XYZ file of C-alpha atoms in Angstrom:
728
model
C 100.307 119.578 172.851
C 102.966 118.567 170.219
C 102.267 115.418 167.848
C 105.015 113.925 165.257
C 103.208 111.254 164.491
C 101.556 112.382 161.559
C 104.456 114.048 159.689
C 106.586 111.960 156.944
C 110.076 111.406 157.035
C 110.881 114.538 155.572
C 108.898 116.696 157.558
C 110.019 114.774 160.775
C 113.569 115.568 160.033
C 112.779 119.100 159.378
C 110.830 119.654 162.567
C 113.080 117.922 165.071
C 116.774 118.634 163.055
C 119.204 120.341 165.819
C 120.029 124.064 166.010
C 121.505 126.103 163.598
C 121.063 127.262 160.033
C 118.458 125.219 158.329
C 117.284 125.731 154.836
C 113.780 123.669 154.389
C 113.308 123.530 150.458
C 109.407 122.806 150.426
C 107.640 122.231 146.953
C 103.816 122.849 146.459
C 101.473 120.825 148.515
C 104.039 119.597 150.847
C 102.883 120.755 153.838
C 105.556 123.644 154.822
C 102.648 125.711 156.887
C 102.494 122.507 158.968
C 106.447 122.101 159.471
C 107.025 125.716 160.252
C 104.318 125.684 163.103
C 104.858 122.440 164.604
C 108.724 123.489 164.580
C 107.876 126.575 166.696
C 105.759 123.858 169.000
C 108.915 121.716 169.120
C 111.459 124.278 170.106
C 109.059 125.488 172.973
C 108.056 122.082 174.181
C 111.151 119.740 173.949
C 113.822 122.306 173.393
C 112.488 124.600 175.821
C 113.378 127.881 174.123
C 111.382 130.959 175.409
C 108.207 131.584 173.211
C 108.666 135.631 173.821
C 112.207 135.275 172.191
C 111.207 133.267 168.938
C 110.404 135.295 166.053
C 108.273 133.939 163.109
C 108.261 136.212 159.950
C 105.514 135.985 157.213
C 104.557 137.382 154.060
C 101.175 138.849 154.582
C 98.973 139.389 157.856
C 96.709 136.540 156.756
C 99.759 133.729 156.902
C 100.374 135.527 160.097
C 97.249 134.861 161.652
C 96.973 131.305 160.451
C 100.082 130.888 162.333
C 99.426 132.188 165.389
C 95.470 130.310 165.342
C 97.683 126.914 164.688
C 100.208 127.322 167.332
C 97.490 128.446 169.723
C 95.763 125.328 169.112
C 98.883 123.083 169.934
C 100.061 124.910 172.894
C 97.885 125.620 176.112
C 98.219 128.947 177.479
C 101.191 129.609 175.641
C 101.754 132.977 173.687
C 104.123 133.662 171.092
C 104.147 137.451 170.146
C 106.772 137.982 167.753
C 104.949 136.548 164.691
C 104.358 139.159 162.011
C 105.327 140.345 158.760
C 108.640 142.080 158.004
C 106.989 145.465 158.195
C 104.971 144.717 161.359
C 108.257 143.420 163.030
C 110.186 146.589 161.585
C 107.325 148.596 163.428
C 108.056 146.988 166.773
C 111.911 147.756 166.765
C 111.251 151.371 165.206
C 108.947 152.015 168.243
C 111.840 150.748 170.547
C 114.967 152.226 168.684
C 114.096 155.239 166.116
C 115.395 157.604 168.628
C 118.943 157.252 167.514
C 117.608 158.881 164.187
C 116.593 161.569 166.264
C 113.300 160.570 165.639
C 110.424 160.684 168.368
C 108.976 157.012 168.880
C 105.513 158.494 169.052
C 105.476 158.389 165.157
C 102.322 157.474 162.985
C 102.367 155.038 160.328
C 100.266 156.017 156.944
C 98.216 153.976 154.862
C 97.698 154.991 151.147
C 94.660 157.389 151.663
C 96.760 159.241 154.151
C 99.622 159.341 151.552
C 97.223 160.487 148.742
C 95.842 163.000 151.358
C 99.323 164.180 151.805
C 100.013 164.806 148.067
C 96.451 166.334 147.458
C 97.947 169.098 149.507
C 101.238 169.152 148.055
C 99.208 169.649 144.429
C 97.617 172.036 145.945
C 99.996 174.252 147.651
C 102.436 173.763 144.392
C 99.494 174.593 142.134
C 100.340 171.494 140.270
C 98.096 169.839 137.936
C 97.167 165.998 138.003
C 97.262 166.127 134.315
C 100.872 165.576 134.752
C 101.351 163.211 137.081
C 98.466 161.690 139.026
C 98.778 160.982 142.526
C 98.790 157.435 142.599
C 101.407 157.029 139.914
C 103.368 159.606 141.884
C 103.067 157.025 145.141
C 104.439 154.660 142.775
C 107.219 156.539 141.667
C 108.313 157.659 145.688
C 107.999 153.894 146.566
C 110.706 152.832 143.702
C 112.712 156.214 144.404
C 112.712 155.330 148.447
C 113.334 151.677 147.946
C 115.976 151.635 145.356
C 117.924 154.480 146.764
C 117.539 156.508 143.608
C 119.062 160.168 143.280
C 116.620 162.144 141.263
C 119.520 164.506 140.414
C 121.314 161.780 138.263
C 118.661 161.454 135.847
C 119.380 163.145 132.888
C 117.614 161.441 130.212
C 114.181 159.834 129.202
C 115.278 156.486 128.928
C 116.370 156.872 132.955
C 112.917 158.315 133.342
C 110.916 155.664 131.636
C 112.716 153.182 134.185
C 111.253 155.344 137.386
C 107.626 155.461 135.326
C 108.079 159.184 133.783
C 107.113 159.277 130.086
C 107.947 162.800 129.642
C 111.599 164.508 130.908
C 109.735 167.698 131.632
C 107.636 166.047 133.970
C 110.660 165.461 135.938
C 111.203 168.850 137.585
C 107.404 167.975 138.942
C 108.613 164.754 139.904
C 111.370 166.445 142.169
C 109.186 169.028 143.916
C 106.467 166.242 144.816
C 109.243 163.758 146.347
C 110.755 166.528 148.113
C 107.635 168.116 149.663
C 106.481 164.604 150.473
C 109.714 163.743 152.358
C 109.539 167.379 153.992
C 105.912 166.768 155.274
C 106.639 163.315 156.702
C 109.495 164.594 158.632
C 107.895 167.610 160.047
C 104.629 165.829 160.854
C 106.675 162.750 162.494
C 104.936 160.144 159.861
C 106.341 156.977 158.509
C 104.991 154.998 155.253
C 105.338 151.264 154.618
C 108.553 151.878 152.549
C 110.098 153.990 155.947
C 109.479 150.893 158.262
C 112.180 148.488 156.243
C 114.222 151.541 155.335
C 115.160 153.019 158.899
C 114.947 149.424 160.304
C 117.616 148.752 157.872
C 119.512 151.798 158.515
C 119.719 151.626 162.168
C 120.747 148.060 162.241
C 123.178 148.682 159.677
C 125.282 151.885 161.378
C 124.641 150.813 165.173
C 126.491 147.973 166.517
C 124.945 148.247 170.069
C 121.027 148.189 168.657
C 122.190 145.256 166.331
C 123.729 143.313 168.967
C 120.797 143.679 171.226
C 118.122 142.200 168.745
C 120.593 139.493 167.887
C 120.897 138.387 172.239
C 117.486 138.922 172.274
C 116.109 136.456 169.539
C 116.884 133.025 170.407
C 115.578 131.583 167.425
C 114.140 132.885 163.950
C 111.897 131.583 161.647
C 110.915 132.595 157.775
C 108.138 131.696 155.789
C 108.076 131.949 151.698
C 111.446 132.446 152.148
C 111.644 132.462 148.141
C 109.867 136.183 148.254
C 112.221 137.716 150.103
C 114.101 140.905 148.833
C 117.389 142.100 149.304
C 116.716 144.362 152.154
C 114.628 142.115 153.967
C 117.369 139.172 153.485
C 120.156 141.708 155.318
C 117.300 143.293 158.026
C 117.024 138.975 158.860
C 120.880 138.970 158.729
C 121.355 141.593 161.038
C 119.020 140.132 163.696
C 120.141 136.539 163.560
C 122.994 135.708 166.445
C 126.110 135.068 164.846
C 127.216 132.963 167.668
C 124.477 130.599 167.577
C 122.952 131.185 163.774
C 119.456 129.924 164.351
C 117.651 130.285 161.510
C 115.167 128.638 159.896
C 113.644 129.342 156.545
C 111.237 127.878 154.601
C 110.380 128.172 150.800
C 110.526 126.920 147.232
C 112.692 128.343 144.699
C 110.496 127.090 142.110
C 107.516 129.271 143.178
C 110.070 132.549 142.872
C 107.567 134.800 140.910
C 107.874 138.294 142.328
C 110.825 139.408 141.322
C 109.384 142.307 139.614
C 108.776 143.473 143.024
C 111.918 142.880 144.450
C 112.129 139.138 145.707
C 115.601 137.920 144.775
C 115.694 134.719 142.787
C 119.177 134.008 143.937
C 118.015 134.158 147.950
C 118.682 130.536 148.487
C 122.267 130.830 146.869
C 123.231 133.889 149.032
C 121.620 131.720 152.287
C 123.871 128.953 151.765
C 127.026 131.329 151.178
C 125.770 133.597 154.194
C 126.049 130.754 156.787
C 128.312 127.871 157.347
C 127.235 124.264 157.666
C 123.769 124.937 156.769
C 121.649 121.998 156.721
C 119.084 121.146 153.910
C 115.977 119.279 154.191
C 113.654 118.686 150.985
C 110.183 118.567 151.064
C 109.183 116.553 148.169
C 106.082 114.935 149.003
C 102.973 116.557 147.582
C 99.434 116.083 149.126
C 97.473 118.062 147.015
C 97.466 116.629 143.607
C 97.413 113.782 141.343
C 100.363 111.776 139.727
C 99.564 113.264 136.574
C 99.500 116.814 137.635
C 102.517 116.469 138.943
C 104.362 114.959 136.100
C 103.239 117.362 133.786
C 104.468 120.123 136.423
C 107.593 118.675 137.339
C 108.543 117.732 133.479
C 107.957 121.590 132.951
C 110.173 123.144 135.620
C 113.340 121.061 135.140
C 114.001 123.352 132.008
C 115.080 125.859 134.175
C 118.716 125.645 134.790
C 119.256 127.886 137.864
C 117.582 125.795 140.494
C 118.018 123.404 142.980
C 117.139 120.014 142.124
C 113.808 118.695 143.376
C 111.174 116.588 141.639
C 107.746 116.505 143.591
C 106.095 112.877 144.526
C 102.684 111.983 145.518
C 101.084 108.810 147.218
C 97.670 110.424 145.529
C 96.068 108.708 142.927
C 97.137 108.822 139.303
C 94.373 110.734 138.558
C 92.720 112.169 135.053
C 94.899 112.878 132.336
C 96.069 116.416 131.987
C 93.873 118.288 128.802
C 95.687 120.408 126.564
C 93.411 122.314 124.183
C 94.301 124.343 120.877
C 91.481 126.753 119.995
C 91.389 128.465 116.818
C 90.512 131.680 118.126
C 90.005 133.048 121.524
C 86.210 132.399 121.230
C 87.079 128.437 120.860
C 89.625 128.792 124.057
C 86.605 130.710 125.955
C 83.788 128.304 124.320
C 86.039 125.251 125.812
C 86.123 126.424 129.260
C 82.831 127.249 129.213
C 81.645 123.799 128.038
C 84.186 121.980 130.468
C 82.612 123.786 133.219
C 78.787 122.934 132.525
C 80.345 119.367 132.217
C 81.953 119.381 135.564
C 79.263 120.743 137.451
C 77.329 117.732 136.592
C 79.292 115.731 139.074
C 77.443 116.370 142.400
C 80.938 116.361 144.095
C 82.058 119.574 141.967
C 80.818 122.828 142.817
C 81.767 126.161 140.876
C 83.335 127.302 143.849
C 85.861 124.285 143.318
C 87.110 125.921 140.049
C 89.341 128.340 138.950
C 90.359 130.046 135.702
C 94.242 131.379 136.003
C 95.681 133.485 133.611
C 99.369 135.431 133.027
C 97.888 138.801 132.605
C 94.372 140.493 133.739
C 93.274 141.612 130.020
C 93.420 138.099 129.260
C 89.635 137.528 131.504
C 87.300 139.476 128.984
C 86.717 136.066 126.454
C 86.239 133.963 129.461
C 83.999 136.728 131.111
C 81.876 136.938 127.957
C 81.579 133.319 127.348
C 80.581 132.387 131.156
C 77.972 135.328 131.204
C 76.611 133.999 128.191
C 76.298 130.577 130.073
C 74.723 131.620 132.781
C 77.913 130.641 134.618
C 78.371 132.509 137.917
C 82.117 133.718 138.333
C 83.691 136.289 140.677
C 87.097 138.142 139.784
C 90.044 137.992 142.474
C 92.675 140.972 142.692
C 90.637 142.689 139.741
C 87.443 143.860 138.497
C 85.416 142.649 135.087
C 86.603 143.475 132.381
C 84.073 145.967 130.786
C 84.130 147.749 134.654
C 87.595 148.444 133.977
C 88.254 152.738 133.854
C 89.647 152.929 130.505
C 87.203 150.084 128.831
C 84.017 151.899 130.088
C 85.685 155.433 129.107
C 86.397 154.308 125.739
C 82.959 152.575 125.335
C 81.351 155.745 126.667
C 82.938 157.341 123.361
C 81.614 154.804 120.921
C 78.127 155.549 123.097
C 78.267 159.151 121.871
C 78.971 158.079 118.146
C 75.917 156.208 118.104
C 73.829 158.609 120.181
C 74.917 161.997 121.087
C 72.200 162.703 123.553
C 73.714 159.786 126.068
C 73.901 161.814 129.359
C 75.838 159.083 131.253
C 78.254 158.737 128.426
C 79.005 162.283 128.202
C 79.502 162.817 131.892
C 81.663 160.108 132.205
C 84.110 161.670 129.479
C 83.452 165.004 129.389
C 86.666 165.648 131.532
C 88.354 162.492 130.428
C 91.277 163.500 129.329
C 91.158 165.940 131.460
C 90.208 169.292 129.824
C 89.208 171.648 132.736
C 85.769 170.801 132.933
C 85.320 169.594 136.544
C 82.381 168.947 138.509
C 81.134 172.270 139.410
C 80.576 173.038 135.597
C 78.695 169.733 135.301
C 76.405 170.533 137.794
C 75.680 173.800 136.828
C 75.134 172.224 133.019
C 72.920 169.839 134.722
C 70.883 172.487 136.409
C 70.642 174.663 133.608
C 69.278 171.517 131.272
C 66.362 171.087 134.151
C 65.669 174.718 134.218
C 64.957 174.973 130.732
C 63.505 171.502 130.073
C 66.168 170.181 127.552
C 68.425 167.418 127.517
C 71.898 167.442 128.565
C 73.242 167.896 125.318
C 71.128 170.706 124.201
C 72.126 172.256 127.721
C 76.115 171.857 126.188
C 75.293 173.216 122.880
C 74.429 176.608 124.108
C 77.632 177.142 125.135
C 78.430 177.927 121.241
C 75.731 180.940 121.251
C 77.872 183.426 122.272
C 74.285 185.269 122.886
C 73.510 182.826 125.649
C 74.452 183.551 129.120
C 75.576 180.702 130.738
C 77.642 180.370 134.056
C 80.105 177.844 133.294
C 83.594 177.811 131.634
C 82.175 178.881 127.985
C 85.703 178.019 126.202
C 86.267 174.849 127.634
C 82.985 173.380 126.854
C 83.080 174.789 123.566
C 86.711 173.259 122.817
C 84.896 169.633 124.217
C 81.793 169.933 121.789
C 84.313 170.639 119.063
C 86.325 167.428 119.843
C 83.198 165.518 120.112
C 81.584 167.008 116.935
C 85.231 165.921 115.141
C 85.109 162.664 116.286
C 81.648 161.703 115.115
C 82.121 163.250 111.563
C 85.263 161.398 111.503
C 83.797 158.007 112.296
C 80.717 157.884 109.761
C 80.417 155.207 107.627
C 83.822 153.389 109.241
C 84.301 149.972 110.794
C 83.822 149.845 114.849
C 87.333 149.292 114.707
C 88.301 152.265 112.902
C 86.203 154.447 115.009
C 88.219 153.163 118.126
C 91.181 154.291 116.469
C 89.911 157.719 115.657
C 88.753 158.330 119.506
C 92.231 157.136 120.918
C 93.944 159.527 118.294
C 91.679 162.652 118.419
C 91.677 162.665 122.683
C 95.078 161.138 122.864
C 93.991 159.007 125.136
C 96.998 156.474 125.211
C 99.108 159.509 126.673
C 96.525 160.140 129.373
C 96.772 156.383 130.271
C 100.510 156.705 130.829
C 99.834 159.271 133.141
C 97.691 156.707 135.368
C 98.849 154.051 137.923
C 99.143 150.784 136.593
C 99.433 152.377 132.760
C 100.907 149.119 131.281
C 97.844 147.371 132.695
C 95.630 149.691 131.120
C 97.536 149.546 127.776
C 96.779 145.821 127.494
C 93.309 145.948 128.425
C 92.671 148.819 125.516
C 94.873 146.427 123.290
C 92.417 143.784 124.298
C 89.397 145.855 123.409
C 90.948 146.487 119.852
C 90.877 142.737 119.321
C 88.001 141.928 120.544
C 86.286 144.469 118.535
C 87.962 143.127 115.475
C 86.940 139.717 116.165
C 83.528 140.913 116.700
C 83.820 142.318 112.825
C 85.056 138.826 111.620
C 82.010 137.270 113.325
C 79.337 140.007 112.394
C 80.496 142.364 109.269
C 79.467 145.286 108.628
C 77.573 145.571 111.906
C 77.035 149.238 113.354
C 78.238 150.576 116.691
C 74.673 150.242 117.662
C 74.487 146.925 117.382
C 77.921 146.083 118.703
C 76.762 148.052 122.062
C 73.550 146.110 121.856
C 75.536 142.758 122.202
C 78.024 143.695 124.605
C 75.340 145.205 126.982
C 75.204 142.027 128.809
C 78.689 141.922 129.874
C 78.791 145.467 130.714
C 75.871 144.950 133.378
C 77.560 145.529 136.739
C 75.247 143.619 138.564
C 76.493 141.512 140.927
C 74.105 139.214 142.450
C 74.160 136.060 140.728
C 77.869 136.633 140.700
C 78.539 136.487 144.231
C 81.972 134.700 146.085
C 79.556 132.028 147.618
C 79.331 129.567 144.823
C 81.073 131.063 141.704
C 83.749 129.986 139.440
C 87.032 132.297 140.575
C 89.118 134.082 137.944
C 92.335 135.357 138.924
C 96.090 136.124 137.597
C 98.440 133.404 138.710
C 100.382 135.707 140.816
C 97.033 136.241 143.176
C 96.465 132.564 143.255
C 99.645 131.856 144.965
C 99.085 130.140 148.190
C 95.580 128.266 147.029
C 94.443 125.167 145.564
C 91.518 124.027 143.730
C 89.746 120.725 142.361
C 89.939 121.808 139.045
C 92.002 124.070 137.466
C 91.751 126.016 133.896
C 95.086 127.525 132.526
C 94.405 129.844 129.895
C 96.274 132.181 127.332
C 99.393 129.375 126.691
C 100.717 131.215 123.812
C 103.725 132.389 122.797
C 104.160 136.008 123.616
C 101.412 136.022 125.823
C 102.659 133.252 128.411
C 105.328 133.666 128.363
C 105.276 136.956 128.034
C 106.355 139.291 125.052
C 108.972 141.025 127.570
C 111.414 138.875 127.784
C 114.677 140.380 127.579
C 117.497 137.435 128.903
C 117.525 134.031 130.277
C 116.360 134.912 134.163
C 112.998 136.514 132.736
C 111.986 133.007 131.052
C 112.616 131.142 133.801
C 110.874 133.074 135.444
C 107.831 132.667 133.621
C 108.086 129.104 133.611
C 108.475 129.395 137.520
C 104.761 131.435 137.082
C 103.424 128.820 134.776
C 104.586 126.083 137.412
C 102.759 127.753 140.053
C 99.644 127.698 138.009
C 99.708 124.273 137.323
C 100.797 123.116 140.796
C 97.328 125.211 142.149
C 95.323 121.750 140.668
C 94.374 118.837 143.080
C 92.014 116.748 140.791
C 91.999 117.916 137.289
C 94.305 120.402 134.924
C 93.064 122.255 131.610
C 95.828 124.082 129.865
C 94.590 125.910 126.890
C 95.787 128.284 124.096
C 93.925 130.336 121.248
C 95.789 130.587 117.744
C 94.669 133.109 115.171
C 96.093 136.794 114.828
C 96.066 140.099 116.978
C 95.694 143.279 115.207
C 97.022 145.262 117.947
C 100.760 142.946 118.314
C 100.510 142.680 114.462
C 101.309 139.026 114.652
C 99.973 135.269 114.338
C 99.890 133.751 117.782
C 101.728 130.421 118.493
C 101.393 127.827 120.971
C 103.671 128.268 123.768
C 107.335 126.438 124.317
C 105.914 125.710 127.830
C 103.364 122.916 126.120
C 106.610 121.590 124.463
C 108.404 121.287 127.351
C 105.534 119.647 129.266
C 105.760 116.802 126.927
C 103.029 115.025 124.852
C 103.259 112.192 126.754
C 102.170 114.597 129.973
C 98.482 115.351 127.923
C 95.638 114.760 126.265
C 95.586 116.635 123.037
C 92.309 118.578 121.991
C 91.437 120.858 119.523
C 88.247 123.078 118.336
C 85.368 121.630 116.503
C 86.885 123.699 113.403
C 89.253 120.695 111.691
C 90.921 120.545 108.844
C 89.912 118.040 106.317
C 93.450 117.487 105.142
C 95.513 114.524 106.556
C 98.681 116.775 106.192
C 101.016 117.102 109.222
C 100.214 120.209 111.019
C 102.627 119.267 114.021
C 105.810 120.471 112.464
C 106.033 123.405 114.777
C 108.531 122.538 117.720
C 108.662 125.006 119.962
C 111.565 123.713 121.966
C 113.924 123.249 119.151
C 113.303 126.875 117.889
C 115.629 129.621 118.939
C 113.958 133.245 117.757
C 110.165 132.400 117.689
C 109.664 135.113 115.229
C 112.102 134.810 112.819
C 109.687 131.726 110.850
C 110.536 132.553 107.017
C 111.847 130.251 104.764
C 114.316 131.230 102.144
C 113.213 128.747 99.729
C 110.916 130.644 96.879
C 107.705 128.605 95.921
C 105.651 129.201 92.942
C 102.327 129.266 94.123
C 99.278 129.651 91.771
C 95.519 130.268 92.263
C 93.678 127.129 93.275
C 96.877 125.737 95.249
C 95.055 123.944 98.389
C 97.776 125.065 101.296
C 98.050 124.143 105.007
C 98.590 126.735 107.626
C 99.583 126.107 111.158
C 96.949 127.975 112.424
C 94.590 128.842 110.119
C 93.857 125.171 108.806
C 93.404 124.619 105.382
C 92.561 127.106 102.744
C 92.658 127.829 98.769
C 94.875 130.543 97.215
C 92.568 133.060 95.421
C 95.145 135.415 94.762
C 99.106 135.811 93.947
C 101.351 138.895 93.689
C 105.125 139.352 94.179
C 105.841 137.259 97.607
C 102.298 137.314 98.697
C 99.379 134.991 98.273
C 95.546 135.516 99.426
C 94.083 132.559 100.574
C 90.753 131.963 101.418
C 90.177 129.877 104.699
C 87.517 128.150 106.528
C 85.420 130.606 109.029
C 86.048 132.053 111.385
C 89.256 133.222 108.989
C 88.046 133.857 106.160
C 90.450 135.893 103.569
C 93.982 136.104 104.590
C 97.045 137.808 103.150
C 100.179 136.037 103.552
C 104.157 136.196 102.833
C 104.526 132.796 101.169
C 107.652 132.062 101.957
C 106.539 131.827 105.886
C 107.018 127.952 107.578
C 103.782 128.088 108.922
C 102.514 127.485 105.277
C 102.853 123.775 102.894
C 100.933 123.259 99.703
C 99.119 119.894 100.007
C 98.053 119.729 95.985
C 98.511 121.198 92.455
């Protein structure tokens, strides 16, 4: 039964507006799903549209199911069959009309496992080595080729290869063969992958006027959810399905939540919609039912810095709420410690449970320090859309190598990396070595070493195993008396591990994880100088435990990226890593990039219902070779919209350390002054990141400064703007 009484004015107008093209700009937490489903019921009950001819497009199966459930609860014995994702709708169209492409309608749609099975056949038949291009990586490249209509024959330099996802020019020939055979096998066996569902539907609707007209006349009304996530091909498919005479289309979305341009979402889709249709009626939903006034004030202040946006400022009738907290830590440890301490305090409130709390971050590798601190404090957590940091493949590989430096007889560690990176030692070889060890009552390492004795009769690939033993021996010898961080560098260089990672799927993300591991080890060494690898492994053993019994989903703190969190809401939100070069990302090339980064931050902030914590960690990143500074987003939010908290470690000086203004800064990394400062030993200085320190050495343009723990002795360029002399 249709009920419009509980709608606010903007929602009521959006639901009951007359026909024709309608754009609903729906801010975060403004009830867009409610408006969309109520609109469908209104079309059926009040405007008497045929429910069989109403098309509603969503972006996830979960959203489709939720919409169906809501509509079924509002309508008695009426079914709306055309509700689904773009892929689901295109599948139904192809089942009727793929024949015009001389394809049989009895086709099968492949899932990823099916695709990988086909690639395995191609690799076997072509005698290809996955060492060159892993199957999952090949699938990513194939999707990129198909969706962007890339001509492989036109690629003639390594730069173009990298855009495609290939890091070695000689691998292009291999990829051409894989792609050719993949397309051939799909065509011969009448198979389609998910990209084909969109591509072939677009082709039919674009080239066949008769079929296009059939569908335009069939659908009386079309509605689209999450319109900001639409890519160009989807928008063109949508345009082909809209009846040009009635133009009955109703799209709902929030341009301030366009955060998927990296996978095809088109940032100017709202502008294009307004250009494509005449007399578009626009409704703005700006009353937020989720967040407090203070959370919305901070969020609005941030997003208004984007220049290319439809003007909208969220309002709410909710309580003013608690202050937004911004914590400025001196290190990642400080930041993680702050988060865990706050969670422990929050849980004392009987109205707050672990499941009400989420920790959000820009990139997955940022979970590492938070995970360690939550485990140390016994706080249950669950990572969504990823796996725990120390359980990630590349981290487990490198930790295994470190274990072998400490204990060459660690059988589990040897078996993990004996063929990583690939070195022609397969599972059969490993099984034969294991059987030999059992039969001769020796450990796995001793059995391996028997390969070095040419007089011993072995049943495995002696040369490959000998090469591995020589590599491992070389690593162990080169790591004697070296710090843990240097040992890790020896391992990575000796095994060409980073080159190996580039051949895998999600290579960029894996490289970020490796950088985070490097930084975490340097941080560990700063805390515990002269620690051995054995001591390090012992200290992280708790974090590498894969036992998840107490980390169940039922009542635990959620950890996830902001992209994964889109569409969710939590009472308490911690948004971490607000450092320049991390959030916003270091990979900014143009104005559009920073605007998307700002939208991502906005999405993260607007997940919070009752309390929002923002945080950053200062200090120095060895892998990035730079000091961390506060994200420009904090400056844009404005001091009036947050309460500042700092690490327990504080400067004893009264000096003003807040002169850094990210909003005014143009280039965040050209921070050097031109005036010469005549520092001398004994001078006390203030540094924006390290606090106060005493100069203990001066040489040319460099000064050695002794800072308080955890920073210790640092060598700095004395003309850097981050430095101020406090007294002579």
